[in-house]
Every structure is written in structure tokens, then in C-alpha cells.
Coordinates of C-alpha atoms in Angstrom, one line a residue:
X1 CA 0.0 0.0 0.0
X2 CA 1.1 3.0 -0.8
X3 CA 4.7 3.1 -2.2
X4 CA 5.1 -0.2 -1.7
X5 CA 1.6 -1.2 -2.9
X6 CA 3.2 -4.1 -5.1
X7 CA 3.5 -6.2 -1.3
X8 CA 0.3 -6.4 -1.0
X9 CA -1.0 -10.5 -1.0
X10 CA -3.5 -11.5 -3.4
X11 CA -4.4 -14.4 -1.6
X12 CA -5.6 -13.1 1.4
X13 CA -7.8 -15.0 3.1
X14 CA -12.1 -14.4 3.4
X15 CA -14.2 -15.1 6.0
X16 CA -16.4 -13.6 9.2
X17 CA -15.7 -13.0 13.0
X18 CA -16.3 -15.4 15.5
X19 CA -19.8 -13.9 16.2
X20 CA -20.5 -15.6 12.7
X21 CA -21.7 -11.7 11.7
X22 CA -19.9 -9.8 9.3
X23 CA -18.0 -6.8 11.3
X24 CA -17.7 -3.4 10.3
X25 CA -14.6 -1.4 9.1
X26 CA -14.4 2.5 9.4
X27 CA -12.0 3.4 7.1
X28 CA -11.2 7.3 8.3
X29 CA -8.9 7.4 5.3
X30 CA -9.1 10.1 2.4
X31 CA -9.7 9.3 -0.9
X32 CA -7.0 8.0 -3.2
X33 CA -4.7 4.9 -3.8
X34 CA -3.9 4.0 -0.6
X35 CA -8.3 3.6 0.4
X36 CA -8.9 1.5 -2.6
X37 CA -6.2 -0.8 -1.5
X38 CA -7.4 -1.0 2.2
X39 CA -10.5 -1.8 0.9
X40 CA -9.6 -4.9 -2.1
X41 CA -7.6 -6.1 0.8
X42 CA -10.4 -6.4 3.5
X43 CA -13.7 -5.7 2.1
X44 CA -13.7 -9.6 1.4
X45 CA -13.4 -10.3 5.2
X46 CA -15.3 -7.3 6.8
X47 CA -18.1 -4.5 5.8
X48 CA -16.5 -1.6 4.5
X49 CA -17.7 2.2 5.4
X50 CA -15.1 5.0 4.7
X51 CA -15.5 8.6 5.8
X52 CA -13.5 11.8 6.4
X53 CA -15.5 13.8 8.4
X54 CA -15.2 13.6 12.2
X55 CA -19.1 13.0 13.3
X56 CA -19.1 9.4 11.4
X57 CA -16.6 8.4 14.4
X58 CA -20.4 8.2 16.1
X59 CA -21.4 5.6 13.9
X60 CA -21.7 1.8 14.3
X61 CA -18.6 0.1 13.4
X62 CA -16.2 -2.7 15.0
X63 CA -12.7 -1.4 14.0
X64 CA -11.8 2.2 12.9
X65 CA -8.5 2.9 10.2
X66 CA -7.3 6.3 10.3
X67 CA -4.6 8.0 7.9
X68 CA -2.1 10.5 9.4
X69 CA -4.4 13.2 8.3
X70 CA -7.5 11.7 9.8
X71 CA -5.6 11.0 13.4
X72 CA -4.7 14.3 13.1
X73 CA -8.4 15.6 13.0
X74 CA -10.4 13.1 15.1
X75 CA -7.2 12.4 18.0
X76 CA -9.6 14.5 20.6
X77 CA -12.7 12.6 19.4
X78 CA -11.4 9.1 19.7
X79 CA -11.6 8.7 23.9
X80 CA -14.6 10.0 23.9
X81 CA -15.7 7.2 21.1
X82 CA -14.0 4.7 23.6
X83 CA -15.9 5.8 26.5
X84 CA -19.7 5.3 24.8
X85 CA -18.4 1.9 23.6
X86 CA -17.8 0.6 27.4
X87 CA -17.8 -2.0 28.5
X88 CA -16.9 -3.3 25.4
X89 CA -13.7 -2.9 23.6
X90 CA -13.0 -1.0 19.9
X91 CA -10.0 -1.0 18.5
X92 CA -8.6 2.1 16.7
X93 CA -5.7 1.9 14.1
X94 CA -3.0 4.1 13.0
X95 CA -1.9 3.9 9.3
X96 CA 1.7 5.5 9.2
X97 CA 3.4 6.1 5.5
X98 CA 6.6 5.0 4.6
X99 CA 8.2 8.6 5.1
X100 CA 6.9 8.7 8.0
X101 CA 8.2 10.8 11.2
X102 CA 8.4 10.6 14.5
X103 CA 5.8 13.9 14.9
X104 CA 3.0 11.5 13.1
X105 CA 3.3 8.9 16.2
X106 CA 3.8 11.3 18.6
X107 CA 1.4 10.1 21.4
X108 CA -0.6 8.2 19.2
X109 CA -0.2 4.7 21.6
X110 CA -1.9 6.8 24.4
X111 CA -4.9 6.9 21.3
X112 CA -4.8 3.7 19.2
X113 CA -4.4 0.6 19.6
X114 CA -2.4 -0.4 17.0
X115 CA 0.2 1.1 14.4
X116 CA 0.2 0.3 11.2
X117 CA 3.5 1.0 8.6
X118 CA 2.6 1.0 5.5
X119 CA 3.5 -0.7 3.0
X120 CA 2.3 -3.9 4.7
X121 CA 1.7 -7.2 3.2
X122 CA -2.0 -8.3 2.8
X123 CA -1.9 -11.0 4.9
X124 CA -0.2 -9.3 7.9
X125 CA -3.1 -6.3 7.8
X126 CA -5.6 -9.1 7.7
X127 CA -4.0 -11.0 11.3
X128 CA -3.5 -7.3 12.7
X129 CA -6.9 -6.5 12.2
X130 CA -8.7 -9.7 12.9
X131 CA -6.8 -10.0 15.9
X132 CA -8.6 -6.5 16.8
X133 CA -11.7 -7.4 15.4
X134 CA -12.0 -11.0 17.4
X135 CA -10.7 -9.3 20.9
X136 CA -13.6 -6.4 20.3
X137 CA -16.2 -9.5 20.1
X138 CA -14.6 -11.4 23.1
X139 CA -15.4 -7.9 25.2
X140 CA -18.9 -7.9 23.7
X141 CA -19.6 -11.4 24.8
X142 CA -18.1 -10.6 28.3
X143 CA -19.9 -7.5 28.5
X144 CA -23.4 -9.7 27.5
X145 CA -22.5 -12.0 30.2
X146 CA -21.5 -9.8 33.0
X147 CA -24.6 -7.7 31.7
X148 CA -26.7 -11.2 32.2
X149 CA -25.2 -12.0 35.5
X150 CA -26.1 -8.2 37.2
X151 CA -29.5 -9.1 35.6
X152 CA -29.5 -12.7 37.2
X153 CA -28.1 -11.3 40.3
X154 CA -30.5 -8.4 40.3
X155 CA -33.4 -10.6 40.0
X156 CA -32.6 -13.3 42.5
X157 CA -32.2 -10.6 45.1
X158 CA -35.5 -9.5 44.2
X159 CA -37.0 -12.7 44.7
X160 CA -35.2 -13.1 47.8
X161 CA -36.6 -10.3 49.2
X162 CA -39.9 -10.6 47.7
X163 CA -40.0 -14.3 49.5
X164 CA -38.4 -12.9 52.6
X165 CA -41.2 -10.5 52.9
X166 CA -43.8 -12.2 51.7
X167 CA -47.0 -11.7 53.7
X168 CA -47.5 -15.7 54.0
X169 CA -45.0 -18.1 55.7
X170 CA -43.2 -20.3 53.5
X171 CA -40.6 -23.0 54.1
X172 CA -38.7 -25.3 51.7
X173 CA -37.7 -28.8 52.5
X174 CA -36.1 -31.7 50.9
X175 CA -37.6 -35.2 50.1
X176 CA -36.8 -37.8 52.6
X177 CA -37.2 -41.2 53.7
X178 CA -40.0 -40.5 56.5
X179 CA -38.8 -37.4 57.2
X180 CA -38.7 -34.3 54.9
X181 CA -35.9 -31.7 56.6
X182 CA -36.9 -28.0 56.7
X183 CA -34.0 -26.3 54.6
X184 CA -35.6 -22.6 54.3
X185 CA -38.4 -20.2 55.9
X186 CA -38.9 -16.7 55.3
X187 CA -39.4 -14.0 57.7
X188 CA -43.0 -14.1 57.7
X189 CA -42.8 -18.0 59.0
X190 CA -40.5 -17.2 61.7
X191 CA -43.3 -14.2 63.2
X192 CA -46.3 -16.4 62.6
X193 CA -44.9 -19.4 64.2
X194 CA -42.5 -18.3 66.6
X195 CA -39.9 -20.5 65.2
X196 CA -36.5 -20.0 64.3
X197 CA -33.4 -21.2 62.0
X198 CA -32.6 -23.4 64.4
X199 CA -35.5 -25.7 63.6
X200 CA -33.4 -25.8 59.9
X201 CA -33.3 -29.4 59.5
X202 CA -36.1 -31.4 61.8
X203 CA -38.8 -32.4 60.1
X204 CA -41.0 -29.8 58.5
X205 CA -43.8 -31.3 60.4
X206 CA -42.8 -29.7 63.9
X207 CA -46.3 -27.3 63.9
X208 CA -48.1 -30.4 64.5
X209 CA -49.5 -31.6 68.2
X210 CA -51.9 -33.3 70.1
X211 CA -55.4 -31.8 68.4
X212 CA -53.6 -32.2 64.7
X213 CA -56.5 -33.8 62.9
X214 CA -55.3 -37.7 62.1
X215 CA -57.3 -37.4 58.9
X216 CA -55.7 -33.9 58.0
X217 CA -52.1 -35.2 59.3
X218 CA -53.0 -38.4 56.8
X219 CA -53.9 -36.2 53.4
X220 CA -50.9 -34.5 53.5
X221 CA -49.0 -37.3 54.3
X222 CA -50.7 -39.1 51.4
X223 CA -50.2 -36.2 49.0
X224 CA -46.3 -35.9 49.5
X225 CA -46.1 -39.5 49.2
X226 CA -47.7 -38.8 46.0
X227 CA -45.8 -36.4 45.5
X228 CA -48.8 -33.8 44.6
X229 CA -50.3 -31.0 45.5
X230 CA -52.1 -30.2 48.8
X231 CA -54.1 -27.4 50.5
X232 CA -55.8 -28.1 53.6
X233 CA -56.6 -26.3 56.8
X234 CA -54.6 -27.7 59.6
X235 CA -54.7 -27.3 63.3
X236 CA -50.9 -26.2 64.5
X237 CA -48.8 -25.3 67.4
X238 CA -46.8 -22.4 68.4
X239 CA -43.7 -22.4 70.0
X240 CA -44.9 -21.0 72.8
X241 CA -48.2 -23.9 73.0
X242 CA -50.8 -21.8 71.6
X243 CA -52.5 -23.4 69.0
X244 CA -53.7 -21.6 65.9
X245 CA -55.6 -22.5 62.8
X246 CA -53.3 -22.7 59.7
X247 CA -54.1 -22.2 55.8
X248 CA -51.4 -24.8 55.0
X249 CA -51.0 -25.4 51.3
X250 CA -47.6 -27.9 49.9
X251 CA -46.5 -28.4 46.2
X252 CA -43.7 -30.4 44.9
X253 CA -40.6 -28.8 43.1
X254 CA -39.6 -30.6 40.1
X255 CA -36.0 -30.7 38.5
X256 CA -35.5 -30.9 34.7
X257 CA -35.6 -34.5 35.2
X258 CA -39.0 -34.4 36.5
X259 CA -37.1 -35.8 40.0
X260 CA -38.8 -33.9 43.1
X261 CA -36.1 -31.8 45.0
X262 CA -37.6 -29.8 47.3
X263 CA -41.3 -29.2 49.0
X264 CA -42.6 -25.4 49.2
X265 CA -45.1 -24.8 51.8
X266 CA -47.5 -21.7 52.2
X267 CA -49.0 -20.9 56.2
X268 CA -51.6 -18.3 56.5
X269 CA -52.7 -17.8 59.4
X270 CA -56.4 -18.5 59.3
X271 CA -57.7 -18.2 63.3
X272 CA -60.0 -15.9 63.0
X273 CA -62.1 -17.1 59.9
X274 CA -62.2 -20.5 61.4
X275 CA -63.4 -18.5 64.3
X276 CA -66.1 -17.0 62.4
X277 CA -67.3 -20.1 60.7
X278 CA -67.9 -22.1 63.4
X279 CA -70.0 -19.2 65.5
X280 CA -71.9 -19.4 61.8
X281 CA -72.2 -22.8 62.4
X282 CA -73.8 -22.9 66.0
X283 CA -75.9 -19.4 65.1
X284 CA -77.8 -21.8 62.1
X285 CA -78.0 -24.3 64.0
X286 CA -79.8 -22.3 66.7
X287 CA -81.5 -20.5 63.9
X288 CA -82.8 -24.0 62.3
X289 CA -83.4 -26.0 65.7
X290 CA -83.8 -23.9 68.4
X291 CA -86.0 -21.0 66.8
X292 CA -88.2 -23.2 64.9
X293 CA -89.2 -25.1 68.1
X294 CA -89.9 -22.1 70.2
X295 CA -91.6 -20.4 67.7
X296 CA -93.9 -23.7 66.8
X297 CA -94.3 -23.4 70.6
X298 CA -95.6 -19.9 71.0
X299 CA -97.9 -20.5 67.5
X300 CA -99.5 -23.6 69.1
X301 CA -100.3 -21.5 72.3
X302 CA -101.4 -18.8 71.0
X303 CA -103.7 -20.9 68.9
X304 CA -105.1 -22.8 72.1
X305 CA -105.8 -19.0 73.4
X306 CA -107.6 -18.1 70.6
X307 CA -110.1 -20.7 71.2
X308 CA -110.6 -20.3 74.7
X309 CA -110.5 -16.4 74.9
X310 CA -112.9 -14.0 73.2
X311 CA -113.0 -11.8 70.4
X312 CA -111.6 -9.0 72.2
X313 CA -108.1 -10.8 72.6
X314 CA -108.3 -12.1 69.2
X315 CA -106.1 -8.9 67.2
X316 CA -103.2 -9.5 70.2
X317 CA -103.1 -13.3 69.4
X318 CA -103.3 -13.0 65.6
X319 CA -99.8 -10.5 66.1
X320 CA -98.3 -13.0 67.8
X321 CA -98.7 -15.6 65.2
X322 CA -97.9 -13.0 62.2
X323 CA -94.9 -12.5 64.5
X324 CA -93.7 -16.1 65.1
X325 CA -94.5 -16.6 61.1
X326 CA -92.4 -13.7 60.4
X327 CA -89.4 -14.5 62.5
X328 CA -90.0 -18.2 60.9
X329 CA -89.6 -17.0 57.7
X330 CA -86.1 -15.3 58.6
X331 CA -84.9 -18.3 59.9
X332 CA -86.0 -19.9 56.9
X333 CA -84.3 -17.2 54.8
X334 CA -81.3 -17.4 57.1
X335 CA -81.0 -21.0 56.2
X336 CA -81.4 -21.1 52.7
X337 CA -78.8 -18.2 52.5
X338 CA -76.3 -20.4 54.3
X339 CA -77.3 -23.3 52.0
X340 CA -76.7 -21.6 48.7
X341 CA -74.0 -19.7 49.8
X342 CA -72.0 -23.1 51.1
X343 CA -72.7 -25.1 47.3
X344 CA -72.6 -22.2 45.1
X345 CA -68.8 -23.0 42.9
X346 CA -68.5 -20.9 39.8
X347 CA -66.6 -23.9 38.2
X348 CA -70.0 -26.5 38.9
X349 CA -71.3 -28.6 35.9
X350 CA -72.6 -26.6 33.1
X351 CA -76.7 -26.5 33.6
X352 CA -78.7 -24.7 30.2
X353 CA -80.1 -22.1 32.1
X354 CA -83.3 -21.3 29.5
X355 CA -84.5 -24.8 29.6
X356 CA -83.8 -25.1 33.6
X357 CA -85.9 -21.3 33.7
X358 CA -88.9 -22.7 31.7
X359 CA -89.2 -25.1 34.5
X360 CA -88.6 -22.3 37.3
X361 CA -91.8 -20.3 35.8
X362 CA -93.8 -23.4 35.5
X363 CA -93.4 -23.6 38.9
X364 CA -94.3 -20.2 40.0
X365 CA -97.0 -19.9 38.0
X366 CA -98.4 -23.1 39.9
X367 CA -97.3 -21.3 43.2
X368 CA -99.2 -18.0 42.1
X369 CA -101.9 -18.8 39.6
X370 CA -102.9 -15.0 39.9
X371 CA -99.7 -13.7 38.7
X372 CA -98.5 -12.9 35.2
X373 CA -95.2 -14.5 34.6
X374 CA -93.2 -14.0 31.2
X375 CA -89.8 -15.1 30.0
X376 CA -88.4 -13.6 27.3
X377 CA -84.8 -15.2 26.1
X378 CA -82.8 -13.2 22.9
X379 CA -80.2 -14.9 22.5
X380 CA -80.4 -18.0 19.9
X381 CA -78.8 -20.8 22.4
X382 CA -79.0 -22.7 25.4
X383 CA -77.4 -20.5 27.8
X384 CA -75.3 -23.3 29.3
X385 CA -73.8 -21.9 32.6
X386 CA -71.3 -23.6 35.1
X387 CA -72.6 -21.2 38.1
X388 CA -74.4 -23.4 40.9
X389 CA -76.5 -21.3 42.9
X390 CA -77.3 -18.8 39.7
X391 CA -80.9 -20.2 40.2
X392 CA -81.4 -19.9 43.5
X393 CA -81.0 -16.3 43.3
X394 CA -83.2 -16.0 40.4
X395 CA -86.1 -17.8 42.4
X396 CA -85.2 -15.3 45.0
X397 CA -85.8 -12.4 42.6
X398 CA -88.7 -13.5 41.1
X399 CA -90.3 -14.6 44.7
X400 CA -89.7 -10.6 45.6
X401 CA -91.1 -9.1 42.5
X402 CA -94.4 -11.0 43.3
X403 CA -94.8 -11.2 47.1
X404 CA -94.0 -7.5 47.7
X405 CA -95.9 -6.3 45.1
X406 CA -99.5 -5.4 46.2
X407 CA -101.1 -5.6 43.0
X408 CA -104.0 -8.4 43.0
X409 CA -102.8 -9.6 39.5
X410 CA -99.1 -8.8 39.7
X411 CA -96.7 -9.0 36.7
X412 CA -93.1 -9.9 36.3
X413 CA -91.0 -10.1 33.2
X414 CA -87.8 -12.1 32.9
X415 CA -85.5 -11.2 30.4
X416 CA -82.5 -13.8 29.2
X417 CA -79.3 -12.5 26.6
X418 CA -75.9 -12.8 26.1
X419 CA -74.5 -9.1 25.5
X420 CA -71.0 -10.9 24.7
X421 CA -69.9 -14.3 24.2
X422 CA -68.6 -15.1 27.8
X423 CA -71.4 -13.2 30.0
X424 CA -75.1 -14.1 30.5
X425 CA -77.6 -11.2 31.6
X426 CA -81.0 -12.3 33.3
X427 CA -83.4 -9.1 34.2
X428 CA -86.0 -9.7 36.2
X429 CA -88.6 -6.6 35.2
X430 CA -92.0 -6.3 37.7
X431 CA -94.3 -3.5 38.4
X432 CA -94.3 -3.4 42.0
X433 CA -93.8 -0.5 44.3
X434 CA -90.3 -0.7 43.9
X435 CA -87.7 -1.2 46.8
X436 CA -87.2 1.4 49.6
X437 CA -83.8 2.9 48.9
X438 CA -82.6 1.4 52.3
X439 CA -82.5 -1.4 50.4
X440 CA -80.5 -0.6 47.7
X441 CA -77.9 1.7 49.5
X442 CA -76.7 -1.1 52.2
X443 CA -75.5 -3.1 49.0
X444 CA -73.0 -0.5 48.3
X445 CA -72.6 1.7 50.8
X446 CA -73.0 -1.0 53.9
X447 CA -75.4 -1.6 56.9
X448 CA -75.4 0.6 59.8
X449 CA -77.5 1.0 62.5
X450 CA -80.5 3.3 60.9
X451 CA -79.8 1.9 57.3
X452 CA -80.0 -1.9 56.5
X453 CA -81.8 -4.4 54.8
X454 CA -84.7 -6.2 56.1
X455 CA -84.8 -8.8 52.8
X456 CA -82.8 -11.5 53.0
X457 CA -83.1 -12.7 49.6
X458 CA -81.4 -9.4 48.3
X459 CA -78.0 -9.8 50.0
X460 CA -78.5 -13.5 49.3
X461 CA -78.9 -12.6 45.5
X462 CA -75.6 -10.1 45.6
X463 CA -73.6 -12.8 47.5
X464 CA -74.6 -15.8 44.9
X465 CA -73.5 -13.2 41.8
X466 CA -70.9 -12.0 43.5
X467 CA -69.3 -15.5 44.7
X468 CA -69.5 -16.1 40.8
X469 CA -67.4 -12.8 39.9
X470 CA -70.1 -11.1 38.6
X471 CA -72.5 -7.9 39.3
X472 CA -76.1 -7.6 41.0
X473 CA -77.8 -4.0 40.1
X474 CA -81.1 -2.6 41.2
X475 CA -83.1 0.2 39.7
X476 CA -86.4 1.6 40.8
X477 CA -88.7 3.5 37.5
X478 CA -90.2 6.5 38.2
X479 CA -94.0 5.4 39.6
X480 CA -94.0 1.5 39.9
X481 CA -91.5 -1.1 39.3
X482 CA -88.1 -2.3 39.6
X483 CA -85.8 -4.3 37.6
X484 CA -83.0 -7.0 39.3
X485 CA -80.2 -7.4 36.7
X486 CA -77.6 -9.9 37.2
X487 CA -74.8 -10.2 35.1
X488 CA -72.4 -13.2 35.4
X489 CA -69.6 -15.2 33.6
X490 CA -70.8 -18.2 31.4
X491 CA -67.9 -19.6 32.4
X492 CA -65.4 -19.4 35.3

């Protein structure tokens, strides 16, 4: 190149970088002979740009050539240019003429990375410059995997702390024979418990005591053996002795062998709703046994005092039997509340809902012969639902429209559709008086002392659609009559 032009190989060698991608030279060269040889020599092994003003040092490139005159120009520019490339490395390299002097190197090693007399013989340049090219890739691949390892790094912390702080207990332990050694809990386990690292190794089954449940202590046992799943809710043990109801759900952790290596368990601590369902328990019971007897009591009293008093006590006697109905028929409504509430599972076995409501108003109209009872269905298919309970709360509606509506021939409209392809709307449309805003505003804005709801069947309607992820809305017309809408998923 240059004077001595006539050394330059013709049988330099092609190819790519290791990256397999073809890299990119910046030839900062001017024009002349001296460019067009630079470029026959490596334009076979590398992408060729060439430039000669300072800005295209900016541009993408993997290994920049620069004359005497273009180090002379871009010198200042070329740190700068290193500095935007870190982490990675890219290589700069000074061409120097045969006549060259000491002023054209002067500092250049404290700017380039390689000088470059010229004339040079193909195949040297090509080494010189692969070697550069191949060490610039190297960096990049370090510089992706240092990158990936702060990511990795990054993220695990954030796991760590996510699991350490976690507002549920959970533990790891490994698979053994009998026993399955705790190897991990999180902070969360340690407060709910009472436990420490120092139970790191005994067998995660520790929480368990004298009330444990045989038949709970079995499933889980049975499960692991399995190696499957489990949730159940498990009576445990503090370290201090006091027991506590735990949410305890286990799940095996599979390596890419499918082998188990570890258990994860999840404790919530679930006292109080356990709490709550049992006083639930002995109120209904109460509300079914107890209330039912005494009020069959007072009813058949009252009666016998009706016949042997007269007339004049008769309006007294005839409130306490509307009374003792009346506080039957909450109890009733109480229990088949708690009965529809306990079954209704948005994932139940599909039921067509316009056959099963055919049925439904064949059955009211039998129940009240003197009211007018339409159903109106606009969509063109079955309406299969998997939402037990849905008709249980549509009974409920209807039942409302017609007993509170004071109209001797009393008229309610049903109306069936399917807005979009995964939600069912039922309306039920009567002419009533419409329901006292008390009513309405407890759903949404909560009972309190001077506002709250005296129908059962409405909350019980608003828990069913809710339980199923869906929406209960009331409205009230101007005049007379109200319509129940209930919108629900077609599918869980």
C-alpha cells in the first residue's frame, strides 16, 4: 500500500468474526490509492464504510482505520468514542506512510491501539486487524454475560426479598425417607410461628400436636407421598403452645428431570375465619333447631288461646302468630342463605339455564296462579352456565317481585341475553312498588344502625353473583316497578 503497494497479497484469506456476523470497518482514510487498497484487501473479510468527516466516528462500526491526516483531526474525538463503547472494547488503528516521522506517532499509543506502517503485506493487515476485530467481540460477549449476570443477580435478590417478605410463611424442604428436613423459611414464618433457624433441619412437620387432625395429618402425608399438591386447613402449634388454625397449602418442586427436590409450603394464618365459621355454624343451628321449636311453641299456644279467649283478645293473638311466622320465615331465609352460599362454585357442571328457567316459571305460575309471569330469552342458544347457585338467586328475585308487590294480578318479566360471548344477563322486570332505597344503598354503601336491609333474599342474590365474579344491580322506575339485573360469567 502506498509506495510499496506491489506487497500487497493477493491471496488473502475471506471469512467472518467469531460472532458468525460480518463486522464493520471505518475506514477514516481520504480518498486515493492508498483507500482503494485498504478496501480490495479487507472488504472480502469485513463490511467496508469509509469517511472523512469527524461526526461518522459516532457511527456503528467494530474497528476504525485512520490515515495520518484523519488521526490528526479526530485524536480529541477518539476517547470520547472509547468511553460510549464501554464496556466493550473498539479498537482504533493508526496507518503511518513509509516517510513517515516521529511527529505523526507522537502520542498516538496513548490513542490507538495499533500502528500500522505501511507498506504492509495483505496478509499481515488481515492477522492485525482480525486479531482486533476477534478481541472487540470477546469484550462484547463478556460485556453480555456480566450484563446477564447483574440481571440474574439483580433478579434473584428480588425474589429473595420478595420471598423474605412475603406476607404468608413459607418453608422449603427436601424429600426424605419418612422425614422431609426443613431447609428454608422466610421471615414471615418465623413471626407467625414463633420458630426459628434453628429448627433448619427437623422435620417440617414440627407445627403439629396433640389436636392435629389424624385425617388432616393423613392427606398431606398421602399427598407428599404422592408427590402432589395439597391445601388443607390444619390445626398447629406455636412455639410457645398456643395453637392456631393454619391455611397450609404444599407443592412439589420438580428438576429438569421431573425428579422432586424440594417441597414449598404456604402458612396463612387463618384463626379468626375459622373463628367465624364455626359461630356461623352454632348461630344456624340455633336459627334451624332452636328458633323453629320455640316459635312452633308460641304459634300452638297462641292458637289454644284463641279458642278459649274471646273476640276481644283475638287482634293481640293474631300479632303474635304473624310475629312467630315472620321470625320463621327469617330463619327460613337465614337458612337457605347459608345453603346456597356453602354449594354455590363458579366452576359446577354446566346447567342450560333457558331450559332449567322454563321449568322455574312453571313452577311459580303453579305457586301464584294469579300472577303474570313472562320469559323472554334473545339470545339464539342454550345458555349453558357452570354457576351453581345462579338459580337460587333468580327464584329469589322472582319470589320478591311478586310477594311485595301489592297488585291483585301482579306481573313480572324475565328477560335472558348474552351481551358478549362469555357473559349471561337475566333481568327480572316487575311492576311493584319498587324497593325502599334502604334497600339498595346497604349493598353499596354497607349496613349501619339506621340503614340496613330487612330482605334476606337481596343480599343473598348479591352474595350468589358476586361468589361467581359477577354484578347484581337494582333500579327503581319512576312510579311503579323495579328491575334485578344480574350479570355473570358463562364460564369461570
Amino acid at each position: 500500500m502506498g509506495s510499496g503497494s506491489e506487497d500487497v497479497e493477493a491471496g488473502a484469506s475471506h471469512g467472518t468474526s467469531e460472532s458468525g456476523d460480518s463486522s464493520t470497518l471505518l475506514l477514516f482514510v481520504r480518498p486515493g490509492r492508498d483507500r482503494e487498497l485498504l478496501e480490495a484487501a479487507l472488504s472480502g473479510r469485513y463490511r467496508i464504510e469509509t469517511a472523512t468527516d469527524v461526526t461518522a466516528l459516532e457511527s456503528v462500526y467494530d474497528c476504525c482505520l485512520l490515515d495520518v491526516d484523519g488521526f490528526r483531526r479526530a485524536a480529541d474525538a477518539i476517547e470520547s468514542r472509547r468511553e460510549r463503547a464501554e464496556p466493550a472494547f473498539l479498537p482504533f488503528v493508526l496507518l503511518i506512510p513509509e516517510e513517515r516521522s516521529d511527529r505523526y506517532v507522537e502520542n498516538a499509543w496513548d490513542r490507538v491501539d495499533d500502528v500500522i506502517d505501511l507498506p504492509v503485506k495483505r496478509a499481515e493487515l488481515a492477522t492485525r486487524i482480525t486479531n482486533l476485530v476477534e478481541r472487540r467481540e470477546a469484550s462484547r460477549r463478556l460485556a453480555e454475560r456480566e450484563r446477564l449476570l447483574t440481571e440474574t443477580v439483580e433478579e434473584l435478590e428480588l425474589k429473595d426479598r420478595a420471598i423474605d417478605e412475603a406476607p404468608v410463611g413459607i418453608t422449603l424442604a427436601e424429600p426424605g425417607s419418612g422425614d422431609d428436613p426443613l431447609v428454608y423459611m422466610n421471615a414471615e414464618f418465623e413471626r407467625l410461628t414463633g420458630y426459628g433457624p434453628e429448627m433448619l433441619g427437623e422435620d417440617c412437620r414440627f407445627l403439629q400436636g396433640e389436636e392435629t387432625d389424624d385425617e388432616t395429618r393423613a392427606t398431606i402425608r398421602e399427598a407428599i407421598d404422592a408427590e402432589e399438591p395439597v391445601s388443607v386447613d390444619v390445626l398447629n402449634y406455636r412455639a410457645n403452645g398456643r395453637k392456631f388454625w393454619n391455611r397450609l397449602t404444599v407443592a412439589p418442586i420438580r428438576g429438569e428431570d421431573g425428579t422432586v427436590t424440594n417441597y414449598v409450603g404456604f402458612q396463612t394464618d387463618i384463626t379468626d375465619r375459622k373463628i367465624r365459621e364455626r359461630r356461623l355454624e352454632v348461630m344456624n343451628r340455633v336459627l334451624d333447631h332452636n328458633l323453629r321449636n320455640k316459635m312452633n311453641l308460641i304459634d300452638g299456644y297462641a292458637e289454644l288461646l284463641r279458642e278459649e279467649l274471646g273476640d276481644e283478645y283475638r287482634k293481640p293473638l293474631e300479632v303474635i302468630s304473624e310475629t312467630a311466622d315472620d321470625l320463621m320465615r327469617i330463619a327460613e331465609a337465614v337458612r337457605k342463605t347459608d345453603h346456597t352460599l356453602s354449594v354455590t362454585d363458579p366452576s359446577g357442571p354446566p346447567i342450560a339455564l333457558c331450559d332449567r328457567l322454563s321449568e322455574l316459571v312453571s313452577s311459580f305460575e303453579g305457586r301464584y296462579p294469579e300472577a303474570r309471569i313472562d320469559l323472554s330469552v334473545t339470545a339464539d342458544d342454550p345458555l349453558e352456565v357452570t354457576a351453581t347457585g345462579l338459580l337460587t338467586a333468580i327464584e329469589e328475585g322472582i319470589d320478591n317481585a311478586i310477594k311485595h308487590n301489592d297488585d291483585p294480578h301482579p306481573s313480572v318479566e324475565i328477560r335472558v341475553d348474552r351481551p358478549v360471548s362469555q357473559w349471561i344477563e337475566i333481568e327480572i322486570v316487575d311492576d311493584g312498588p319498587g324497593i325502599p332505597d334502604d334497600e339498595t344503598y346497604v349493598l353499596k354503601g354497607g349496613e349501619t344502625s339506621l340503614k340496613h336491609a330487612d330482605r334476606l333474599g337481596i343480599w343473598m342474590m348479591y352474595w350468589v353473583v358476586n361468589a361467581l365474579g359477577g354484578d347484581l344491580s337494582l333500579s327503581t322506575r319512576e312510579g311503579r316497578g323495579t328491575t334485578v339485573r344480574l350479570s355473570v360469567p358463562a364460564e369461570p
